[in-house]
XYZ file of C-alpha atoms in Angstrom:
561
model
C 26.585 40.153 -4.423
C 27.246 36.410 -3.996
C 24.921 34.359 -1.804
C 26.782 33.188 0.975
C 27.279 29.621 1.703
C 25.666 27.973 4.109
C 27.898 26.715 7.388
C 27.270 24.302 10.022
C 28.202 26.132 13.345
C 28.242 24.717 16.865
C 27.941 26.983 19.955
C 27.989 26.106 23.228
C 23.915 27.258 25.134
C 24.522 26.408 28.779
C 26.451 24.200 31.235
C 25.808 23.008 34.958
C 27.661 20.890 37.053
C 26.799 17.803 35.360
C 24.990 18.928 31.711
C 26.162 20.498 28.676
C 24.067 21.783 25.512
C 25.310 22.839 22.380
C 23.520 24.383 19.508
C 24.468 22.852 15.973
C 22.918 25.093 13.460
C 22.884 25.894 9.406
C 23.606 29.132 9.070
C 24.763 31.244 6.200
C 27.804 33.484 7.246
C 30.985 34.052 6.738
C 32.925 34.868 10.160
C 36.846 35.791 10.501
C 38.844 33.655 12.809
C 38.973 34.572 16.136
C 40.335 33.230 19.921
C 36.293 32.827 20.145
C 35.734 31.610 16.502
C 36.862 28.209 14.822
C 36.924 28.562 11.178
C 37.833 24.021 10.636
C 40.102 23.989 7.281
C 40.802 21.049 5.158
C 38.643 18.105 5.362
C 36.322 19.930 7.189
C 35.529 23.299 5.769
C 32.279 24.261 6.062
C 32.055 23.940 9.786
C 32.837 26.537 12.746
C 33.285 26.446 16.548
C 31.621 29.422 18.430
C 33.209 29.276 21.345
C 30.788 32.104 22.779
C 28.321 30.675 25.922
C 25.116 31.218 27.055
C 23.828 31.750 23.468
C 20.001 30.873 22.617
C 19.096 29.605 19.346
C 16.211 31.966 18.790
C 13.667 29.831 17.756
C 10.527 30.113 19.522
C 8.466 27.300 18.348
C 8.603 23.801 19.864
C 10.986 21.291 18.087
C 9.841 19.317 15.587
C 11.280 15.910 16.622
C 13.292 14.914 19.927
C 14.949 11.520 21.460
C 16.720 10.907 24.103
C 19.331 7.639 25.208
C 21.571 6.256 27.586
C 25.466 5.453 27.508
C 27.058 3.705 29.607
C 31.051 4.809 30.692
C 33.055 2.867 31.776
C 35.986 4.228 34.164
C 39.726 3.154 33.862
C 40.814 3.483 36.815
C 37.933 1.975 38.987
C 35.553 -0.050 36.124
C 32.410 0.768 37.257
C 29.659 2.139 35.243
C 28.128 5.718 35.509
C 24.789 6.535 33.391
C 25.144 9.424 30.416
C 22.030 10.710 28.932
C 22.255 12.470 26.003
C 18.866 13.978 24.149
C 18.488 15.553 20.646
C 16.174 18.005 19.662
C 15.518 18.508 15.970
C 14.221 21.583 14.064
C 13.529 21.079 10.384
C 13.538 23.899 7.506
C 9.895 24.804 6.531
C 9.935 22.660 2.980
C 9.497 19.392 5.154
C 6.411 18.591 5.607
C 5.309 17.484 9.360
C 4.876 14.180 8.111
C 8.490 13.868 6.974
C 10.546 15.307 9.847
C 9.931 12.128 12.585
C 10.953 9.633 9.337
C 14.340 12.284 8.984
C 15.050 12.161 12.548
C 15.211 8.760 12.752
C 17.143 7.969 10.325
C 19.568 10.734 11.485
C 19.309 9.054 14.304
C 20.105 5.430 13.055
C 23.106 7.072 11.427
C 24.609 8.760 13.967
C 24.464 5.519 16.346
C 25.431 2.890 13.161
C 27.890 0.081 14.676
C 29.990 0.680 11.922
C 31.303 3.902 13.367
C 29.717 4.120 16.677
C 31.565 7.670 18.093
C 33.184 6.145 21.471
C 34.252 9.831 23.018
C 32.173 12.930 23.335
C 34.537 14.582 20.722
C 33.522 12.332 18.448
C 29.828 12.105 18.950
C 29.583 16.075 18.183
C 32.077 15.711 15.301
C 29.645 12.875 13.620
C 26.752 15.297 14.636
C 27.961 18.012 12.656
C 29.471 16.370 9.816
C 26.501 14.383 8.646
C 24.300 17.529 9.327
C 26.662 18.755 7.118
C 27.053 16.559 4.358
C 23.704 14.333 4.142
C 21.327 15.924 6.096
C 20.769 19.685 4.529
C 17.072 19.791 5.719
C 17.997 20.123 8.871
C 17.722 23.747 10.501
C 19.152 23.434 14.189
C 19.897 20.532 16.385
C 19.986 21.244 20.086
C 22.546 18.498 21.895
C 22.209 18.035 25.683
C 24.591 15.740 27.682
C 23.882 15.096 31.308
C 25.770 12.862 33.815
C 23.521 10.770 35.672
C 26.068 8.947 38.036
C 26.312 5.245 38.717
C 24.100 2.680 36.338
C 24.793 -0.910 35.506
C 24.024 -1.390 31.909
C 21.518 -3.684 31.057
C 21.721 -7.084 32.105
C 19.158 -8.612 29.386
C 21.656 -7.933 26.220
C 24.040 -11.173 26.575
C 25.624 -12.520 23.714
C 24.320 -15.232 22.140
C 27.088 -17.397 22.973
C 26.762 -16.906 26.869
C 22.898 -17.436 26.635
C 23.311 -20.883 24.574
C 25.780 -21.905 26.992
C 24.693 -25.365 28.918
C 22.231 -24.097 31.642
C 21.228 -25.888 34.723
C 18.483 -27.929 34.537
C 15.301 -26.738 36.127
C 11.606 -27.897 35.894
C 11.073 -24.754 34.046
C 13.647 -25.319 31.802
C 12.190 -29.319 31.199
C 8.800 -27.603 31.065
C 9.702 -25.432 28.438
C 10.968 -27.746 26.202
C 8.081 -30.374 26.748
C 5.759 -26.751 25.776
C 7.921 -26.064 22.715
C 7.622 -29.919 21.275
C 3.628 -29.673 21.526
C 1.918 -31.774 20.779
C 4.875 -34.044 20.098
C 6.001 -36.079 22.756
C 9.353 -35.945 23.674
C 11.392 -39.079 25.382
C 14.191 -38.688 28.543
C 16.772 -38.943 25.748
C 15.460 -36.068 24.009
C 16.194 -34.079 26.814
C 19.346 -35.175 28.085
C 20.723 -34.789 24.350
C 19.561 -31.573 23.784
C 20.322 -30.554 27.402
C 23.291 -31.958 28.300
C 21.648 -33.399 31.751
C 21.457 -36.631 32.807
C 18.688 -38.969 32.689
C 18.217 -39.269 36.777
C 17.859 -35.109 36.731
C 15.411 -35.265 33.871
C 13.570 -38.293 35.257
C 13.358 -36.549 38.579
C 11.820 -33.053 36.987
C 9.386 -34.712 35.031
C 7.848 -36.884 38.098
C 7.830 -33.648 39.707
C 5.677 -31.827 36.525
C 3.995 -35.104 36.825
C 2.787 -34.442 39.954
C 1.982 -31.196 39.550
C -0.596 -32.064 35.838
C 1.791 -30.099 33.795
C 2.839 -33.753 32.326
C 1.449 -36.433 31.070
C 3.499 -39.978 30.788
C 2.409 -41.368 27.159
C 4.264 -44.483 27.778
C 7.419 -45.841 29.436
C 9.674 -42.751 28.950
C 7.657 -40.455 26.730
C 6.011 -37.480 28.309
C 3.824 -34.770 26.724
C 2.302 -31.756 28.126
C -1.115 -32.128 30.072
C -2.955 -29.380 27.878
C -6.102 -30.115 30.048
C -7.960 -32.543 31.833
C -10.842 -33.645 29.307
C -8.190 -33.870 26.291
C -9.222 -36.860 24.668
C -5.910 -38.906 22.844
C -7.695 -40.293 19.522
C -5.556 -42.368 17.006
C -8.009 -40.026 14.038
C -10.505 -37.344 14.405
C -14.167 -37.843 14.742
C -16.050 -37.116 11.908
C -18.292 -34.309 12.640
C -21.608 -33.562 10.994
C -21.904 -30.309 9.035
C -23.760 -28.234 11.605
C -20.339 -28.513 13.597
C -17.086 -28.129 11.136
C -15.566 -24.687 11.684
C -14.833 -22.167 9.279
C -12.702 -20.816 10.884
C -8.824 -22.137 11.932
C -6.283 -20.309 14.349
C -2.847 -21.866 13.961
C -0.317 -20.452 17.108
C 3.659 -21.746 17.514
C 4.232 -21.256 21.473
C 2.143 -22.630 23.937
C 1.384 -20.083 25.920
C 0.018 -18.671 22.470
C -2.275 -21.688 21.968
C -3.693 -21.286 25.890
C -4.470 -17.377 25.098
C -6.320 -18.218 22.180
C -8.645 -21.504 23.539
C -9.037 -18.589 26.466
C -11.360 -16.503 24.122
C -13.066 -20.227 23.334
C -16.635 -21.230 24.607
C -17.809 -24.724 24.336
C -14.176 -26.403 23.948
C -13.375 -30.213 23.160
C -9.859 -30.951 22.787
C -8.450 -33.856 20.384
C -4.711 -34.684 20.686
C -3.890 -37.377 17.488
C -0.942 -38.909 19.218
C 1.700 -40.969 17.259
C 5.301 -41.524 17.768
C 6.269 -41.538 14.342
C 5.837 -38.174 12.383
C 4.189 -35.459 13.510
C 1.221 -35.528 16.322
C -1.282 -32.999 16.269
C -3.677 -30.998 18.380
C -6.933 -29.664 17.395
C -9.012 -27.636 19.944
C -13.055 -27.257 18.668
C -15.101 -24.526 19.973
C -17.271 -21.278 19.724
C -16.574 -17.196 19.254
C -19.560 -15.915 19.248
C -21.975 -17.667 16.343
C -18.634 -18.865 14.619
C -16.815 -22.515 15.331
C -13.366 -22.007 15.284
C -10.724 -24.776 15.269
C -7.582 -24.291 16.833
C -3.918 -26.038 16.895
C -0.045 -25.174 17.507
C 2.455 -26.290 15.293
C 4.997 -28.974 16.843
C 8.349 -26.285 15.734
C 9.236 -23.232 13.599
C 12.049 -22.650 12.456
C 14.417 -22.561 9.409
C 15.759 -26.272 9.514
C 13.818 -28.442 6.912
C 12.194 -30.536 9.572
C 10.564 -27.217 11.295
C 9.594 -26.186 7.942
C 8.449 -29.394 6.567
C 6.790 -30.244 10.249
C 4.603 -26.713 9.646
C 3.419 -26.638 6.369
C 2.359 -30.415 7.059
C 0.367 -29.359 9.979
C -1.094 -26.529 8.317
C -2.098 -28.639 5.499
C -3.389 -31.430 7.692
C -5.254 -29.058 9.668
C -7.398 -27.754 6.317
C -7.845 -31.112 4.702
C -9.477 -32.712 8.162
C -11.537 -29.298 8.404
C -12.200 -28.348 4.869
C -15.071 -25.809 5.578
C -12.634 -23.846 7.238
C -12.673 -20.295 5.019
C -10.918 -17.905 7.061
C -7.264 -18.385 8.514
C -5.788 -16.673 11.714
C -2.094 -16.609 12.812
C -2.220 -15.574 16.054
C 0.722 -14.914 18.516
C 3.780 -13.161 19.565
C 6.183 -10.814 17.396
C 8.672 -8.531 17.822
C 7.905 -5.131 17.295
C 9.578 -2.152 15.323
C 10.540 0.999 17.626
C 10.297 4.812 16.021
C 12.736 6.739 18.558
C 10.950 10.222 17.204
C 7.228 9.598 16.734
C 4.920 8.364 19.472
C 2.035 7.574 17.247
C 4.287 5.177 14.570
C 6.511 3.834 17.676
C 5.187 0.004 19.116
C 5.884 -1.125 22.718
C 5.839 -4.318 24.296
C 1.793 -5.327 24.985
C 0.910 -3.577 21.817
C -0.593 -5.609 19.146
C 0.139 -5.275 15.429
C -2.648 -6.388 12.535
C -1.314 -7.913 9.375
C -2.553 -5.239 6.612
C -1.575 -3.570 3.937
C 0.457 -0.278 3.737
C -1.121 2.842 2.394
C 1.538 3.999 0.636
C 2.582 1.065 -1.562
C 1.038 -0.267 -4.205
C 1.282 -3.697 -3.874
C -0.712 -4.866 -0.771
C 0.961 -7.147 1.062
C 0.508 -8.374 4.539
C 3.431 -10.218 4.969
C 6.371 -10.262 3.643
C 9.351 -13.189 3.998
C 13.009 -12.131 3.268
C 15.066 -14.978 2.508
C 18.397 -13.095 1.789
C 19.645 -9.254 2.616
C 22.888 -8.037 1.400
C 24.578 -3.991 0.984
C 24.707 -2.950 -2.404
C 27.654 -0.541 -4.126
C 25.200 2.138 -3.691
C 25.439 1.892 0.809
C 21.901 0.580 0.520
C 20.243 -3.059 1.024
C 19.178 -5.548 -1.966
C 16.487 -8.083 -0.505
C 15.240 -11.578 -1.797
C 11.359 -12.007 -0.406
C 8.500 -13.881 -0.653
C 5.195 -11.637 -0.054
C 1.908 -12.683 0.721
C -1.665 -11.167 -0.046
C -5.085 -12.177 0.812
C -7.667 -12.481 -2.492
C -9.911 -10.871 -0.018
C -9.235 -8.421 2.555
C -12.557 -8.612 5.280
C -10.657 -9.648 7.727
C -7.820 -6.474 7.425
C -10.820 -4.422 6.535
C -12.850 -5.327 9.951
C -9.521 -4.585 12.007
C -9.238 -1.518 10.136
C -13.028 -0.350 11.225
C -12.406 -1.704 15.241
C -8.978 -0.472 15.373
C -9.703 3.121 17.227
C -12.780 0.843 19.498
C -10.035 -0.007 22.211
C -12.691 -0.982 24.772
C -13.318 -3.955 22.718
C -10.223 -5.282 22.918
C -9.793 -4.550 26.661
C -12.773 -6.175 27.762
C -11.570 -9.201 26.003
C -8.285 -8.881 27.353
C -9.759 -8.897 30.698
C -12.440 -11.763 30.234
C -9.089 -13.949 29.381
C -7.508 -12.808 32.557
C -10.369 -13.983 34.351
C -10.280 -17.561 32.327
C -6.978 -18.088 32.927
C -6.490 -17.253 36.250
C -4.876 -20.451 37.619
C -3.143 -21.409 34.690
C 0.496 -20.976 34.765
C 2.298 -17.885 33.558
C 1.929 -14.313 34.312
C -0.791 -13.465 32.095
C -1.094 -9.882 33.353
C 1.650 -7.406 32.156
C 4.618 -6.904 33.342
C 5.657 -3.830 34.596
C 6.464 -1.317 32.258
C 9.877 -0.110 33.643
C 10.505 -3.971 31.923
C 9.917 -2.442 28.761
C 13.584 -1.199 27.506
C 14.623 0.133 24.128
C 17.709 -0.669 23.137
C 20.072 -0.587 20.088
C 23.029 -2.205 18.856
C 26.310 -0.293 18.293
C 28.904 -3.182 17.805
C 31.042 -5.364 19.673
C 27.708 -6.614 21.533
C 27.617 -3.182 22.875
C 23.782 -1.654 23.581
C 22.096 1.968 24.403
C 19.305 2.459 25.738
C 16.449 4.657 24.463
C 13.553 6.717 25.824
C 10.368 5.833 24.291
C 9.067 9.001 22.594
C 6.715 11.067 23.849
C 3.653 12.743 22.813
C 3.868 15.868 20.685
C 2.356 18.800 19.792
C -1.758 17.196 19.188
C -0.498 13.547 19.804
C -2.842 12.290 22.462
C -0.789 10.249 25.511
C -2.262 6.693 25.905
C -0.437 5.172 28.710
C -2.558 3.157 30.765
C -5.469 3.701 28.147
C -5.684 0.163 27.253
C -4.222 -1.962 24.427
C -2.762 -0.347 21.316
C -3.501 -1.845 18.137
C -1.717 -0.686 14.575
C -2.163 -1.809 11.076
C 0.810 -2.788 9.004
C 2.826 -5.484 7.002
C 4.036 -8.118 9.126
C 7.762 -9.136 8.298
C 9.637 -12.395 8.874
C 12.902 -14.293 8.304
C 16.088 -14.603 9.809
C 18.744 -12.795 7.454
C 16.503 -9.562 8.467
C 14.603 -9.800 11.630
C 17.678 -9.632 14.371
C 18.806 -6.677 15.958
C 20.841 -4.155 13.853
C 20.669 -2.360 10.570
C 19.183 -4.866 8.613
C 16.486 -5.128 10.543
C 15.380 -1.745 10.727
C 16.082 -1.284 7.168
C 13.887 -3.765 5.620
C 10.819 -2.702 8.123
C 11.107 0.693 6.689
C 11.538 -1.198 2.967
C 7.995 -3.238 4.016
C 6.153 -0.617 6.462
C 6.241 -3.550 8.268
C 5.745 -2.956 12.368
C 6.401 -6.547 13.370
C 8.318 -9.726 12.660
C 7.629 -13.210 13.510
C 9.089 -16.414 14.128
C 9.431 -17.078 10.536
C 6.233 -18.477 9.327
C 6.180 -18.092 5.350
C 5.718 -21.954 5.483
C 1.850 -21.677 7.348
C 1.103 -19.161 4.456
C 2.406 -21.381 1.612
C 0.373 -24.044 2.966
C -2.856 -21.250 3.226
C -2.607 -20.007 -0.091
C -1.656 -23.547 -1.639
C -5.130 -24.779 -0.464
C -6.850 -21.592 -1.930
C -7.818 -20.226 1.287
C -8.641 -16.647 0.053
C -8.914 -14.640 3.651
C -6.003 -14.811 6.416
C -4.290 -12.563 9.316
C -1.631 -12.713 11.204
C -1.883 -10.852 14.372
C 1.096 -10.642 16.696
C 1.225 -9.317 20.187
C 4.486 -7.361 20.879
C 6.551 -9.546 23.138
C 10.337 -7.970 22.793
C 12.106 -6.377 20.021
C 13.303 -8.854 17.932
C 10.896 -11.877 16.750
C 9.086 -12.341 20.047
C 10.928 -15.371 20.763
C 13.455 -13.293 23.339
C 10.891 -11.818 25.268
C 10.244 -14.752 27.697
C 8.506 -11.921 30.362
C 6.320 -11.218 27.825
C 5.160 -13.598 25.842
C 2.080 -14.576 27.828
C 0.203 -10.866 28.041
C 1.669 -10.824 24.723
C -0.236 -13.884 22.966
C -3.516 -12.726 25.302
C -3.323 -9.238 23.873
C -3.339 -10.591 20.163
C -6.212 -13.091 21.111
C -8.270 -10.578 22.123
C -7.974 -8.693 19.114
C -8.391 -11.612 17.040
C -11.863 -12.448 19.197
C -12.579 -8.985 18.478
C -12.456 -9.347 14.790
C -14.233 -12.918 14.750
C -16.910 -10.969 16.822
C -17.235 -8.454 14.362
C -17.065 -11.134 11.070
C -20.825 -11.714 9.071
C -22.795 -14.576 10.893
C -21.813 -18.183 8.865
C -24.559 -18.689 6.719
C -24.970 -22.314 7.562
């Protein structure tokens, strides 16, 4: 007798007032047509509607991967918004492995919510369901679909296009502020900001007086203001020449400000040198102690992909290790943007978490970071990629991260000791509250869901509110890739990469060009993008990756000399 074929067969399980679940399931039969059975012809063979209720799928055990999200409806007639959640529970055949079935959910997932098709009517959403658990995805079993009407919701107000947020905005000392922040330590003059603002000089002149004021600012000369990084900075024309006993060994190069202050936080014994010019490139170099190490700090005056940001940080970076030439070990420290799962709890990164430049397991070339300059679709539906990667000749500084990573209380109490250092300072150095924390994807037409941040399953142990969470992975950067949307999460999963940056392949050139053999980036999870979006928070964020990079100075071998 023939084996029968499989079918993918949908029947509904229950329905309330304002819920539906269906059952999507592989099954091999072969039912008649009936007024209760669907037998789909043509272009869709191979699927059936059981039009039967109350039905239970019969499986016992607890599903192997779930998710849940958020649509947002709009009605015709009125246009206000009402709230749709709509969950998926996955069950897996018994060839794939545990390991496997979160990685197959996801991408199921991805699929199903691609902007390329996004399914804008329930109809739709189960018919994508069921044809690409038909056609692509064979290991799966049984998918359990749940819809549920939540009533009114206003989608979310932090996913504006691009063109609304670049808009001219009002000017503000904030707004001032963070510009004179950005430019650090390069002065910037009232032109500056009325041509890149579109203000005019008396607003501008009146906002910095006020920062002025305040110590924020510092007036360099007529017209040229710089930020007051603190009151014993000391504006030298070169750098002192310091005797052997105090040249660091170790540099920490940051790109925000609010990154810079997080690291000097973790800093005993600090002198601060500012080499002021107005032609090129200033610099800032903050001298200090971690422990029995002296560490040099600085931020770089602008990132970026236009030649002077590029140019501007591989100069500093260079300058930086030719003035301190005993330096041996590099640190990038700051804010990234991290790389959701929707399915696993234990490979998904939140805001606050911090992620560790290292190597992934299951690849054989051991990079830690990894620049894509170009990403384009291939014939084949996938992605081609044009990168530069980037390897340490030595790994101590992964391996130490790697031997502190599951010693949380490390990293809290230094999380907390730079709470207490910069209490005072401005910026919300504590975190923000975690309902701030929304997961969100693209579907088109600058269009968003929302997404529930998995939970803990089966042995996972829950660690909300257990302090920070650090993981170990490839850190990714560039442009072409590191936006929202299928790119993105394509070439993370291409890298294992759990974090992108602001684009600093430049910083690293410079590194390896001056044979610096051991280097980290470390990048505190600030949004979901590069961690230049999430403004709220980028402070806890650049703490939280200062702390772990105190944590691994702490743990380094004492310097020998």
């Amino acid at each position: 007798m023939a084996e029968l074929e499989e079918k993918v067969v949908m029947t509904p399980k229950s329905k309330t007032a304002n819920s539906t679940t269906l059952v999507i399931e592989r099954k091999a039969v072969e039912p008649e047509a009936s007024d209760k059975i669907h037998v789909a012809g043509g272009d869709h063979t191979g699927i059936i509607i059981n039009k039967e209720k109350n039905y239970e799928n019969g499986v016992t055990e607890p599903c192997h991967a779930q998710l849940e999200f958020y649509v947002y409806l709009v009605s015709a007639a009125t246009g206000t918004h009402s709230r749709e959640a709509r969950a998926l529970r996955f069950w897996f055949k018994p060839n794939m492995t545990p390991h496997e079935r979160p990685y197959e959910a996801q991408a199921f997932f991805r699929e199903l919510v691609s902007p390329q098709d996004f399914p804008k009517d329930y109809v739709g959403y189960i018919k994508k369901i069921m044809k690409l658990m038909q056609h692509k995805y064979n290991q799966l079993k049984l998918l359990e679909v749940e819809l549920r009407q939540e009533g009114a919701g206003a989608p979310l107000p932090a996913y504006i296009e691009d063109s609304v947020v670049n808009q001219t905005p009002l000017i503000s000392e904030q707004r001032v502020l963070d510009m004179i922040e950005n430019a650090y330590p390069n002065p910037l003059t009232v032109d500056d900001f009325v041509t890149a603002g579109k203000w005019s000089k008396t607003e501008v002149k009146d906002a910095l007086e006020s920062l002025e004021e305040k110590g924020l600012t510092r007036a360099m000369s007529e017209g040229v203001y710089v930020r007051q990084h603190s009151v014993d900075t000391q504006v030298v024309k070169q750098m002192p020449t310091l005797c052997s006993s105090r040249q660091p060994s170790i540099a920490v190069i940051t790109a925000l400000y609010c990154e810079k202050q997080a690291v000097d936080a973790m800093m005993d014994n600090q002198e601060t040198y500012v080499r002021y010019t107005t032609v090129g490139e200033s610099n800032v170099y903050t001298l200090g102690t971690i422990g029995n190490h002296r560490v040099v700090t600085t931020k770089l005056p602008s990132v970026g992909r236009t030649r002077e940001a590029m140019t501007a940080a591989g100069n500093t970076t260079t300058r930086l290790l030719g003035i301190f030439q005993k330096v041996e070990y590099v640190f990038l420290v700051g804010v990234g943007g991290g790389v959701p799962h929707y399915t696993d709890y234990e490979r998904h990164v939140r805001l606050g978490d911090v992620v560790v430049s290292s190597p992934a397991p299951d690849l054989p070339d051991k990079y830690v970071y990894i620049f894509c300059e170009k990403a384009e679709k291939n014939a084949k539906g996938g992605w081609d990629y044009e990168v530069k990667p980037y390897k340490p000749a030595d790994f101590l500084l992964q391996d130490i991260a790697a031997r502190l990573s599951n010693s949380k209380a490390i990293w809290d109490a230094y999380v907390n000791e730079g709470l207490d250092r910069l209490r005072g300072v401005p910026g919300r150095w504590e975190a923000p509250e975690g309902a701030t924390d929304r997961l969100c994807v693209e579907i088109g037409e600058g269009a968003f869901i929302e997404v529930s941040h998995p939970s803990p399953q089966g042995d996972q142990v829950d660690r909300a509110g257990s302090g920070l969470r650090v993981h170990l992975s490839p850190v990714a950067g560039g442009r072409a890739v590191s936006g929202s949307g299928e790119a993105r999460a394509a070439f993370a999963a291409h890298a294992r990469a759990l974090a992108y940056d602001c684009e600093l392949d430049a910083v690293l050139d410079s590194v390896i060009g001056n044979r610096k053999d051991c280097f980290v980036s470390i990048r505190g999870i600030s949004d979901y993008r590069d961690g230049t979006r999430g403004k709220a928070w980028q402070p806890h964020a650049a703490l939280a990756a200062a702390a772990v990079m105190k944590g691994i100075i702490a743990a380094m071998p004492p310097p020998t000399d």
